Amino acid sequence: MPLTKDRNTKQMATADKLAFPVAADTLIYQGALVAINAAGEAVPASATAGLKVVGRAEQHVDNRYSGAGENRIDVGRGIFLYKNSVTNPVTAAQLMEDCYVEDDETVRVSTAGTNIRVGKVIALDAKGVWVEIR
C-alpha cells in the first residue's frame, strides 16, 4: 500500500561516503578506485572477476601487515577524474554509458575480458575521463 503520511526513512550512511573493512595484506592509495571482493573487503580495483567498484579511496590505508578487517577505509562516491586507457580508451561515443576498470587509476571501454563496471562516463577531457560512481 502506498504512503498516506510522512515516513521516517532510516539512513545507513550519507550517499557520498561509505566505509569498508580492508582485505588482509592490502595497500590502498588515496584517490584509487576501490572495489570490494566476495567477502565484502576493500581492495584496489582491478579487472578481476567478482570485484565490485564502490568508489574512490578517501585516505591511504596500509593493511599489508594486518588481518582482514583490522583497518577500514572511507570510500567517496560522486564524479571523479581517472586516467583513460591507452589500449582500450573511452571515447565520446561512451558518454552517459558505463566504463570499466583497467586498474586502480584507469578506466576503459568494454573488452572481451573481465568487465568490472566503474560507473557512467560524464565527460572526457585532455586529463582523462570524468566518471560518476554511485
Short mmCIF file of N, CA, C and O in Angstrom, two decimals:
data_model
loop_
_atom_site.label_atom_id
_atom_site.label_comp_id
_atom_site.label_asym_id
_atom_site.label_seq_id
_atom_site.Cartn_x
_atom_site.Cartn_y
_atom_site.Cartn_z
N MET A 1 0.85 -1.17 0.00
CA MET A 1 0.00 0.00 0.00
C MET A 1 0.89 1.24 0.00
O MET A 1 1.85 1.31 0.76
N PRO A 2 0.63 2.24 -0.83
CA PRO A 2 1.46 3.44 -0.87
C PRO A 2 1.32 4.28 0.40
O PRO A 2 0.35 4.16 1.15
N LEU A 3 2.30 5.16 0.62
CA LEU A 3 2.28 6.05 1.78
C LEU A 3 1.05 6.96 1.78
O LEU A 3 0.60 7.42 0.72
N THR A 4 0.57 7.23 2.99
CA THR A 4 -0.52 8.20 3.17
C THR A 4 -0.12 9.30 4.13
O THR A 4 -0.91 10.18 4.44
N LYS A 5 1.15 9.21 4.63
CA LYS A 5 1.69 10.24 5.52
C LYS A 5 3.20 10.19 5.45
O LYS A 5 3.78 9.26 4.86
N ASP A 6 3.88 11.17 6.05
CA ASP A 6 5.34 11.21 6.06
C ASP A 6 5.89 9.95 6.71
O ASP A 6 5.27 9.36 7.60
N ARG A 7 7.09 9.56 6.27
CA ARG A 7 7.74 8.36 6.80
C ARG A 7 9.14 8.72 7.23
O ARG A 7 9.87 9.40 6.51
N ASN A 8 9.57 8.27 8.38
CA ASN A 8 10.93 8.47 8.86
C ASN A 8 11.79 7.34 8.30
O ASN A 8 11.96 6.30 8.92
N THR A 9 12.34 7.54 7.13
CA THR A 9 13.14 6.52 6.46
C THR A 9 14.56 6.59 6.99
O THR A 9 15.24 7.60 6.88
N LYS A 10 15.02 5.49 7.58
CA LYS A 10 16.35 5.43 8.18
C LYS A 10 17.43 5.50 7.11
O LYS A 10 17.24 5.02 6.00
N GLN A 11 18.57 6.10 7.46
CA GLN A 11 19.70 6.23 6.56
C GLN A 11 20.90 5.53 7.16
O GLN A 11 21.25 5.75 8.32
N MET A 12 21.55 4.67 6.39
CA MET A 12 22.71 3.93 6.87
C MET A 12 23.96 4.81 6.85
O MET A 12 24.75 4.81 7.77
N ALA A 13 24.18 5.53 5.76
CA ALA A 13 25.34 6.38 5.60
C ALA A 13 24.98 7.47 4.59
O ALA A 13 24.00 7.33 3.87
N THR A 14 25.77 8.51 4.56
CA THR A 14 25.50 9.51 3.54
C THR A 14 25.74 8.89 2.18
O THR A 14 26.56 7.99 2.02
N ALA A 15 25.04 9.38 1.19
CA ALA A 15 25.12 8.80 -0.15
C ALA A 15 26.48 8.98 -0.79
O ALA A 15 26.83 8.28 -1.72
N ASP A 16 27.27 9.93 -0.28
CA ASP A 16 28.55 10.17 -0.93
C ASP A 16 29.76 9.66 -0.15
O ASP A 16 30.89 9.92 -0.52
N LYS A 17 29.55 8.90 0.93
CA LYS A 17 30.67 8.31 1.65
C LYS A 17 30.24 7.02 2.34
O LYS A 17 29.23 6.97 3.02
N LEU A 18 31.04 5.98 2.13
CA LEU A 18 30.83 4.68 2.76
C LEU A 18 32.14 4.25 3.40
O LEU A 18 33.19 4.80 3.09
N ALA A 19 32.10 3.24 4.25
CA ALA A 19 33.32 2.70 4.86
C ALA A 19 33.29 1.18 4.76
O ALA A 19 32.24 0.56 4.92
N PHE A 20 34.46 0.60 4.46
CA PHE A 20 34.57 -0.85 4.31
C PHE A 20 35.79 -1.37 5.04
O PHE A 20 36.81 -0.68 5.11
N PRO A 21 35.73 -2.62 5.54
CA PRO A 21 36.94 -3.24 6.09
C PRO A 21 37.89 -3.53 4.93
O PRO A 21 37.47 -3.83 3.82
N VAL A 22 39.19 -3.43 5.20
CA VAL A 22 40.21 -3.65 4.17
C VAL A 22 40.68 -5.10 4.23
O VAL A 22 40.89 -5.65 5.32
N ALA A 23 40.85 -5.72 3.07
CA ALA A 23 41.33 -7.10 2.99
C ALA A 23 42.74 -7.21 3.59
O ALA A 23 43.50 -6.25 3.61
N ALA A 24 43.07 -8.40 4.07
CA ALA A 24 44.40 -8.65 4.61
C ALA A 24 45.45 -8.45 3.53
O ALA A 24 45.18 -8.63 2.34
N ASP A 25 46.65 -8.06 3.95
CA ASP A 25 47.79 -7.91 3.05
C ASP A 25 47.46 -7.01 1.86
O ASP A 25 47.77 -7.32 0.72
N THR A 26 46.83 -5.86 2.15
CA THR A 26 46.36 -4.95 1.09
C THR A 26 46.81 -3.52 1.36
O THR A 26 46.70 -3.04 2.49
N LEU A 27 47.27 -2.85 0.31
CA LEU A 27 47.63 -1.44 0.36
C LEU A 27 46.74 -0.70 -0.62
O LEU A 27 46.68 -1.07 -1.80
N ILE A 28 46.03 0.32 -0.14
CA ILE A 28 45.17 1.13 -0.99
C ILE A 28 45.63 2.58 -0.88
O ILE A 28 45.71 3.13 0.21
N TYR A 29 45.94 3.18 -2.03
CA TYR A 29 46.41 4.56 -2.06
C TYR A 29 45.23 5.53 -2.11
O TYR A 29 44.20 5.24 -2.73
N GLN A 30 45.38 6.67 -1.45
CA GLN A 30 44.37 7.72 -1.50
C GLN A 30 44.11 8.09 -2.96
O GLN A 30 45.04 8.23 -3.75
N GLY A 31 42.85 8.21 -3.32
CA GLY A 31 42.47 8.57 -4.68
C GLY A 31 42.25 7.38 -5.60
O GLY A 31 41.73 7.54 -6.71
N ALA A 32 42.64 6.19 -5.17
CA ALA A 32 42.49 4.99 -6.00
C ALA A 32 41.03 4.59 -6.16
O ALA A 32 40.20 4.88 -5.29
N LEU A 33 40.75 3.90 -7.25
CA LEU A 33 39.46 3.23 -7.38
C LEU A 33 39.47 2.05 -6.41
O LEU A 33 40.45 1.29 -6.36
N VAL A 34 38.41 1.91 -5.63
CA VAL A 34 38.32 0.85 -4.64
C VAL A 34 37.17 -0.09 -5.02
O VAL A 34 36.10 0.35 -5.43
N ALA A 35 37.44 -1.38 -4.85
CA ALA A 35 36.42 -2.40 -5.09
C ALA A 35 36.27 -3.24 -3.82
O ALA A 35 37.13 -3.18 -2.93
N ILE A 36 35.20 -4.00 -3.76
CA ILE A 36 35.06 -4.98 -2.68
C ILE A 36 35.08 -6.37 -3.30
O ILE A 36 34.63 -6.58 -4.44
N ASN A 37 35.64 -7.31 -2.55
CA ASN A 37 35.70 -8.69 -3.00
C ASN A 37 34.47 -9.45 -2.49
O ASN A 37 33.57 -8.86 -1.89
N ALA A 38 34.42 -10.74 -2.72
CA ALA A 38 33.27 -11.56 -2.33
C ALA A 38 33.03 -11.57 -0.82
O ALA A 38 31.92 -11.81 -0.36
N ALA A 39 34.08 -11.29 -0.03
CA ALA A 39 33.96 -11.25 1.43
C ALA A 39 33.53 -9.86 1.92
O ALA A 39 33.41 -9.64 3.12
N GLY A 40 33.34 -8.91 0.99
CA GLY A 40 32.96 -7.55 1.37
C GLY A 40 34.11 -6.71 1.85
O GLY A 40 33.91 -5.69 2.49
N GLU A 41 35.34 -7.11 1.51
CA GLU A 41 36.53 -6.39 1.94
C GLU A 41 37.07 -5.52 0.81
O GLU A 41 37.07 -5.92 -0.35
N ALA A 42 37.56 -4.34 1.18
CA ALA A 42 38.09 -3.39 0.20
C ALA A 42 39.45 -3.81 -0.32
O ALA A 42 40.31 -4.26 0.45
N VAL A 43 39.61 -3.64 -1.63
CA VAL A 43 40.87 -3.91 -2.32
C VAL A 43 41.03 -2.86 -3.43
O VAL A 43 40.04 -2.25 -3.83
N PRO A 44 42.25 -2.65 -3.94
CA PRO A 44 42.38 -1.76 -5.10
C PRO A 44 41.60 -2.36 -6.27
O PRO A 44 41.64 -3.57 -6.50
N ALA A 45 40.87 -1.52 -6.99
CA ALA A 45 40.09 -2.01 -8.12
C ALA A 45 41.00 -2.59 -9.20
O ALA A 45 42.09 -2.07 -9.44
N SER A 46 40.54 -3.65 -9.83
CA SER A 46 41.25 -4.27 -10.95
C SER A 46 40.24 -5.05 -11.77
O SER A 46 39.10 -5.25 -11.34
N ALA A 47 40.66 -5.50 -12.94
CA ALA A 47 39.78 -6.28 -13.81
C ALA A 47 39.82 -7.74 -13.39
O ALA A 47 40.18 -8.63 -14.14
N THR A 48 39.43 -7.98 -12.13
CA THR A 48 39.42 -9.32 -11.55
C THR A 48 37.98 -9.75 -11.33
O THR A 48 37.21 -9.04 -10.68
N ALA A 49 37.63 -10.90 -11.86
CA ALA A 49 36.25 -11.40 -11.74
C ALA A 49 35.79 -11.39 -10.29
O ALA A 49 36.55 -11.73 -9.37
N GLY A 50 34.55 -10.97 -10.08
CA GLY A 50 33.95 -10.98 -8.76
C GLY A 50 34.06 -9.68 -7.99
O GLY A 50 33.38 -9.50 -6.99
N LEU A 51 34.91 -8.76 -8.43
CA LEU A 51 35.03 -7.48 -7.74
C LEU A 51 33.90 -6.55 -8.12
O LEU A 51 33.36 -6.64 -9.23
N LYS A 52 33.56 -5.63 -7.20
CA LYS A 52 32.56 -4.59 -7.45
C LYS A 52 33.14 -3.26 -7.02
O LYS A 52 33.54 -3.09 -5.86
N VAL A 53 33.21 -2.31 -7.95
CA VAL A 53 33.75 -0.98 -7.63
C VAL A 53 32.76 -0.24 -6.74
O VAL A 53 31.56 -0.21 -7.02
N VAL A 54 33.28 0.34 -5.66
CA VAL A 54 32.42 1.05 -4.71
C VAL A 54 32.73 2.54 -4.60
O VAL A 54 31.95 3.29 -4.04
N GLY A 55 33.87 3.01 -5.14
CA GLY A 55 34.16 4.44 -5.08
C GLY A 55 35.64 4.75 -5.06
O GLY A 55 36.47 3.92 -5.43
N ARG A 56 35.96 5.97 -4.59
CA ARG A 56 37.33 6.50 -4.53
C ARG A 56 37.85 6.43 -3.09
O ARG A 56 37.16 6.83 -2.14
N ALA A 57 39.08 5.98 -2.92
CA ALA A 57 39.70 5.93 -1.59
C ALA A 57 39.89 7.34 -1.06
O ALA A 57 40.51 8.18 -1.70
N GLU A 58 39.35 7.61 0.12
CA GLU A 58 39.45 8.93 0.73
C GLU A 58 40.71 9.10 1.55
O GLU A 58 41.03 10.22 1.96
N GLN A 59 41.44 8.02 1.80
CA GLN A 59 42.72 8.11 2.50
C GLN A 59 43.59 6.92 2.12
O GLN A 59 43.11 5.97 1.52
N HIS A 60 44.85 6.99 2.48
CA HIS A 60 45.83 5.92 2.26
C HIS A 60 45.65 4.92 3.41
O HIS A 60 45.67 5.31 4.57
N VAL A 61 45.47 3.64 3.07
CA VAL A 61 45.35 2.62 4.12
C VAL A 61 46.30 1.47 3.80
O VAL A 61 46.23 0.86 2.74
N ASP A 62 47.22 1.21 4.74
CA ASP A 62 48.19 0.13 4.59
C ASP A 62 47.79 -1.00 5.54
O ASP A 62 47.98 -0.91 6.74
N ASN A 63 47.24 -2.05 4.98
CA ASN A 63 46.81 -3.20 5.77
C ASN A 63 47.65 -4.43 5.40
O ASN A 63 47.23 -5.56 5.56
N ARG A 64 48.88 -4.17 4.91
CA ARG A 64 49.74 -5.27 4.45
C ARG A 64 50.22 -6.16 5.58
O ARG A 64 50.58 -7.31 5.34
N TYR A 65 50.25 -5.65 6.78
CA TYR A 65 50.78 -6.43 7.89
C TYR A 65 49.70 -6.70 8.93
O TYR A 65 50.00 -6.98 10.09
N SER A 66 48.44 -6.62 8.50
CA SER A 66 47.31 -6.82 9.40
C SER A 66 46.34 -7.80 8.78
O SER A 66 46.35 -8.05 7.57
N GLY A 67 45.46 -8.33 9.60
CA GLY A 67 44.45 -9.26 9.13
C GLY A 67 43.28 -8.54 8.48
O GLY A 67 43.13 -7.32 8.60
N ALA A 68 42.46 -9.31 7.83
CA ALA A 68 41.27 -8.76 7.17
C ALA A 68 40.40 -8.02 8.17
O ALA A 68 40.14 -8.51 9.27
N GLY A 69 40.01 -6.82 7.81
CA GLY A 69 39.11 -6.02 8.64
C GLY A 69 39.75 -5.30 9.80
O GLY A 69 39.06 -4.59 10.53
N GLU A 70 41.05 -5.43 10.00
CA GLU A 70 41.70 -4.72 11.11
C GLU A 70 41.77 -3.22 10.87
O GLU A 70 41.89 -2.45 11.81
N ASN A 71 41.70 -2.82 9.59
CA ASN A 71 41.62 -1.41 9.23
C ASN A 71 40.42 -1.21 8.32
O ASN A 71 39.98 -2.14 7.64
N ARG A 72 39.89 0.00 8.31
CA ARG A 72 38.76 0.35 7.45
C ARG A 72 39.18 1.49 6.53
O ARG A 72 40.11 2.23 6.84
N ILE A 73 38.46 1.64 5.43
CA ILE A 73 38.72 2.72 4.51
C ILE A 73 37.43 3.45 4.18
O ILE A 73 36.38 2.82 4.00
N ASP A 74 37.50 4.78 4.17
CA ASP A 74 36.38 5.59 3.73
C ASP A 74 36.45 5.67 2.21
O ASP A 74 37.51 5.90 1.64
N VAL A 75 35.29 5.51 1.59
CA VAL A 75 35.20 5.50 0.13
C VAL A 75 34.20 6.57 -0.30
O VAL A 75 33.05 6.57 0.15
N GLY A 76 34.67 7.49 -1.14
CA GLY A 76 33.81 8.55 -1.65
C GLY A 76 33.05 8.10 -2.89
O GLY A 76 33.53 7.28 -3.67
N ARG A 77 31.85 8.64 -3.04
CA ARG A 77 31.02 8.38 -4.21
C ARG A 77 30.66 9.72 -4.82
O ARG A 77 30.39 10.67 -4.10
N GLY A 78 30.72 9.82 -6.13
CA GLY A 78 30.46 11.08 -6.80
C GLY A 78 31.03 11.03 -8.21
O GLY A 78 31.09 9.96 -8.82
N ILE A 79 31.47 12.18 -8.72
CA ILE A 79 32.05 12.26 -10.06
C ILE A 79 33.53 12.57 -9.91
O ILE A 79 33.90 13.59 -9.34
N PHE A 80 34.37 11.65 -10.42
CA PHE A 80 35.82 11.75 -10.25
C PHE A 80 36.54 11.61 -11.58
O PHE A 80 36.05 10.96 -12.51
N LEU A 81 37.74 12.17 -11.66
CA LEU A 81 38.57 12.11 -12.86
C LEU A 81 39.58 10.97 -12.74
O LEU A 81 40.37 10.94 -11.81
N TYR A 82 39.55 10.05 -13.72
CA TYR A 82 40.52 8.96 -13.78
C TYR A 82 41.18 8.92 -15.14
O TYR A 82 40.68 9.48 -16.12
N LYS A 83 42.34 8.26 -15.19
CA LYS A 83 43.07 8.13 -16.45
C LYS A 83 42.24 7.33 -17.45
O LYS A 83 41.50 6.42 -17.07
N ASN A 84 42.44 7.65 -18.73
CA ASN A 84 41.80 6.92 -19.81
C ASN A 84 42.79 5.86 -20.31
O ASN A 84 43.99 6.12 -20.41
N SER A 85 42.29 4.69 -20.61
CA SER A 85 43.12 3.60 -21.12
C SER A 85 43.81 4.00 -22.42
O SER A 85 43.22 4.67 -23.27
N VAL A 86 45.03 3.56 -22.58
CA VAL A 86 45.75 3.78 -23.82
C VAL A 86 45.33 2.71 -24.84
O VAL A 86 45.14 3.00 -26.02
N THR A 87 45.15 1.48 -24.37
CA THR A 87 44.84 0.37 -25.28
C THR A 87 43.35 0.23 -25.60
O THR A 87 43.00 -0.22 -26.69
N ASN A 88 42.48 0.59 -24.69
CA ASN A 88 41.02 0.50 -24.88
C ASN A 88 40.35 1.78 -24.39
O ASN A 88 39.59 1.76 -23.42
N PRO A 89 40.64 2.92 -25.04
CA PRO A 89 40.19 4.20 -24.50
C PRO A 89 38.68 4.42 -24.58
O PRO A 89 38.01 3.97 -25.51
N VAL A 90 38.19 5.14 -23.60
CA VAL A 90 36.82 5.63 -23.60
C VAL A 90 36.78 6.79 -24.60
O VAL A 90 37.69 7.61 -24.63
N THR A 91 35.73 6.85 -25.42
CA THR A 91 35.58 7.93 -26.39
C THR A 91 34.24 8.64 -26.16
O THR A 91 33.44 8.21 -25.32
N ALA A 92 34.01 9.68 -26.93
CA ALA A 92 32.75 10.43 -26.82
C ALA A 92 31.54 9.53 -27.06
O ALA A 92 30.45 9.81 -26.56
N ALA A 93 31.71 8.45 -27.79
CA ALA A 93 30.60 7.52 -28.04
C ALA A 93 30.11 6.87 -26.74
O ALA A 93 28.98 6.39 -26.68
N GLN A 94 30.94 6.88 -25.70
CA GLN A 94 30.54 6.27 -24.42
C GLN A 94 29.96 7.27 -23.42
O GLN A 94 29.67 6.90 -22.29
N LEU A 95 29.79 8.52 -23.80
CA LEU A 95 29.19 9.49 -22.87
C LEU A 95 27.85 8.97 -22.37
O LEU A 95 27.03 8.46 -23.14
N MET A 96 27.66 9.04 -21.06
CA MET A 96 26.46 8.58 -20.36
C MET A 96 26.28 7.07 -20.44
O MET A 96 25.21 6.55 -20.17
N GLU A 97 27.35 6.36 -20.77
CA GLU A 97 27.35 4.90 -20.74
C GLU A 97 28.38 4.43 -19.71
O GLU A 97 29.18 5.20 -19.22
N ASP A 98 28.36 3.14 -19.42
CA ASP A 98 29.28 2.58 -18.44
C ASP A 98 30.71 2.53 -18.97
O ASP A 98 30.94 2.36 -20.17
N CYS A 99 31.66 2.66 -18.03
CA CYS A 99 33.06 2.37 -18.32
C CYS A 99 33.52 1.33 -17.31
O CYS A 99 32.83 1.05 -16.33
N TYR A 100 34.70 0.77 -17.54
CA TYR A 100 35.14 -0.40 -16.80
C TYR A 100 36.56 -0.24 -16.28
O TYR A 100 37.33 0.58 -16.79
N VAL A 101 36.93 -1.03 -15.29
CA VAL A 101 38.24 -0.95 -14.64
C VAL A 101 39.33 -1.54 -15.53
O VAL A 101 39.18 -2.63 -16.07
N GLU A 102 40.43 -0.79 -15.63
CA GLU A 102 41.66 -1.36 -16.17
C GLU A 102 42.60 -1.63 -15.00
O GLU A 102 43.18 -2.69 -14.89
N ASP A 103 42.75 -0.62 -14.12
CA ASP A 103 43.49 -0.78 -12.87
C ASP A 103 42.94 0.25 -11.89
O ASP A 103 41.93 0.89 -12.18
N ASP A 104 43.59 0.45 -10.76
CA ASP A 104 43.02 1.31 -9.72
C ASP A 104 43.08 2.81 -10.01
O ASP A 104 42.65 3.62 -9.19
N GLU A 105 43.59 3.19 -11.20
CA GLU A 105 43.56 4.60 -11.59
C GLU A 105 43.16 4.81 -13.05
O GLU A 105 43.17 5.93 -13.55
N THR A 106 42.77 3.72 -13.74
CA THR A 106 42.50 3.80 -15.18
C THR A 106 41.17 3.12 -15.52
O THR A 106 40.89 2.04 -15.01
N VAL A 107 40.41 3.79 -16.42
CA VAL A 107 39.15 3.21 -16.90
C VAL A 107 39.26 2.95 -18.40
O VAL A 107 40.10 3.53 -19.09
N ARG A 108 38.39 2.07 -18.89
CA ARG A 108 38.42 1.66 -20.29
C ARG A 108 37.01 1.32 -20.76
O ARG A 108 36.08 1.25 -19.97
N VAL A 109 36.92 1.06 -22.08
CA VAL A 109 35.65 0.57 -22.64
C VAL A 109 35.57 -0.93 -22.38
O VAL A 109 36.55 -1.56 -22.00
N SER A 110 34.40 -1.49 -22.63
CA SER A 110 34.19 -2.93 -22.50
C SER A 110 35.11 -3.68 -23.46
O SER A 110 35.33 -3.25 -24.59
N THR A 111 35.66 -4.79 -23.00
CA THR A 111 36.52 -5.63 -23.84
C THR A 111 36.06 -7.07 -23.73
O THR A 111 35.13 -7.38 -22.97
N ALA A 112 36.73 -7.95 -24.42
CA ALA A 112 36.36 -9.37 -24.39
C ALA A 112 36.70 -10.02 -23.05
O ALA A 112 36.20 -11.09 -22.75
N GLY A 113 37.53 -9.37 -22.24
CA GLY A 113 37.91 -9.96 -20.96
C GLY A 113 36.91 -9.69 -19.86
O GLY A 113 35.71 -9.54 -20.11
N THR A 114 37.38 -9.61 -18.63
CA THR A 114 36.53 -9.33 -17.48
C THR A 114 36.17 -7.85 -17.45
O THR A 114 37.04 -7.00 -17.49
N ASN A 115 34.89 -7.56 -17.41
CA ASN A 115 34.42 -6.17 -17.39
C ASN A 115 33.84 -5.84 -16.02
O ASN A 115 32.70 -6.19 -15.72
N ILE A 116 34.63 -5.17 -15.20
CA ILE A 116 34.19 -4.73 -13.88
C ILE A 116 33.75 -3.27 -14.02
O ILE A 116 34.57 -2.39 -14.28
N ARG A 117 32.46 -3.03 -13.84
CA ARG A 117 31.87 -1.71 -14.05
C ARG A 117 32.38 -0.70 -13.02
O ARG A 117 32.41 -0.99 -11.83
N VAL A 118 32.78 0.49 -13.50
CA VAL A 118 33.16 1.59 -12.60
C VAL A 118 31.97 2.51 -12.41
O VAL A 118 31.57 2.81 -11.30
N GLY A 119 31.41 3.01 -13.52
CA GLY A 119 30.29 3.94 -13.43
C GLY A 119 30.00 4.55 -14.79
O GLY A 119 30.46 4.05 -15.82
N LYS A 120 29.25 5.65 -14.78
CA LYS A 120 28.83 6.33 -16.01
C LYS A 120 29.86 7.38 -16.42
O LYS A 120 30.33 8.16 -15.59
N VAL A 121 30.17 7.41 -17.71
CA VAL A 121 31.06 8.42 -18.27
C VAL A 121 30.27 9.72 -18.36
O VAL A 121 29.25 9.79 -19.04
N ILE A 122 30.74 10.76 -17.66
CA ILE A 122 30.06 12.06 -17.65
C ILE A 122 30.71 13.02 -18.64
O ILE A 122 30.03 13.78 -19.31
N ALA A 123 32.04 12.98 -18.73
CA ALA A 123 32.75 13.88 -19.64
C ALA A 123 34.14 13.33 -19.90
O ALA A 123 34.66 12.50 -19.15
N LEU A 124 34.74 13.82 -20.99
CA LEU A 124 36.12 13.49 -21.35
C LEU A 124 36.87 14.80 -21.54
O LEU A 124 36.30 15.78 -22.02
N ASP A 125 38.15 14.82 -21.15
CA ASP A 125 38.99 15.97 -21.47
C ASP A 125 40.42 15.48 -21.61
O ASP A 125 40.68 14.28 -21.55
N ALA A 126 41.34 16.39 -21.81
CA ALA A 126 42.74 16.02 -22.04
C ALA A 126 43.36 15.30 -20.85
O ALA A 126 44.36 14.59 -21.01
N LYS A 127 42.80 15.47 -19.67
CA LYS A 127 43.36 14.86 -18.46
C LYS A 127 42.79 13.47 -18.18
O LYS A 127 43.34 12.74 -17.37
N GLY A 128 41.66 13.13 -18.80
CA GLY A 128 41.11 11.80 -18.56
C GLY A 128 39.60 11.74 -18.71
O GLY A 128 39.00 12.49 -19.47
N VAL A 129 39.02 10.83 -17.93
CA VAL A 129 37.59 10.53 -18.01
C VAL A 129 36.92 10.88 -16.68
O VAL A 129 37.37 10.43 -15.63
N TRP A 130 35.87 11.69 -16.74
CA TRP A 130 35.07 12.02 -15.56
C TRP A 130 34.01 10.93 -15.43
O TRP A 130 33.22 10.73 -16.34
N VAL A 131 34.04 10.22 -14.29
CA VAL A 131 33.17 9.07 -14.08
C VAL A 131 32.29 9.29 -12.85
O VAL A 131 32.80 9.64 -11.79
N GLU A 132 31.00 9.04 -13.01
CA GLU A 132 30.08 9.09 -11.86
C GLU A 132 30.00 7.70 -11.27
O GLU A 132 29.58 6.76 -11.92
N ILE A 133 30.42 7.61 -10.00
CA ILE A 133 30.40 6.32 -9.28
C ILE A 133 29.31 6.41 -8.23
O ILE A 133 29.37 7.22 -7.32
N ARG A 134 28.30 5.57 -8.37
CA ARG A 134 27.17 5.52 -7.42
C ARG A 134 26.87 4.12 -7.02
O ARG A 134 26.95 3.20 -7.69
#
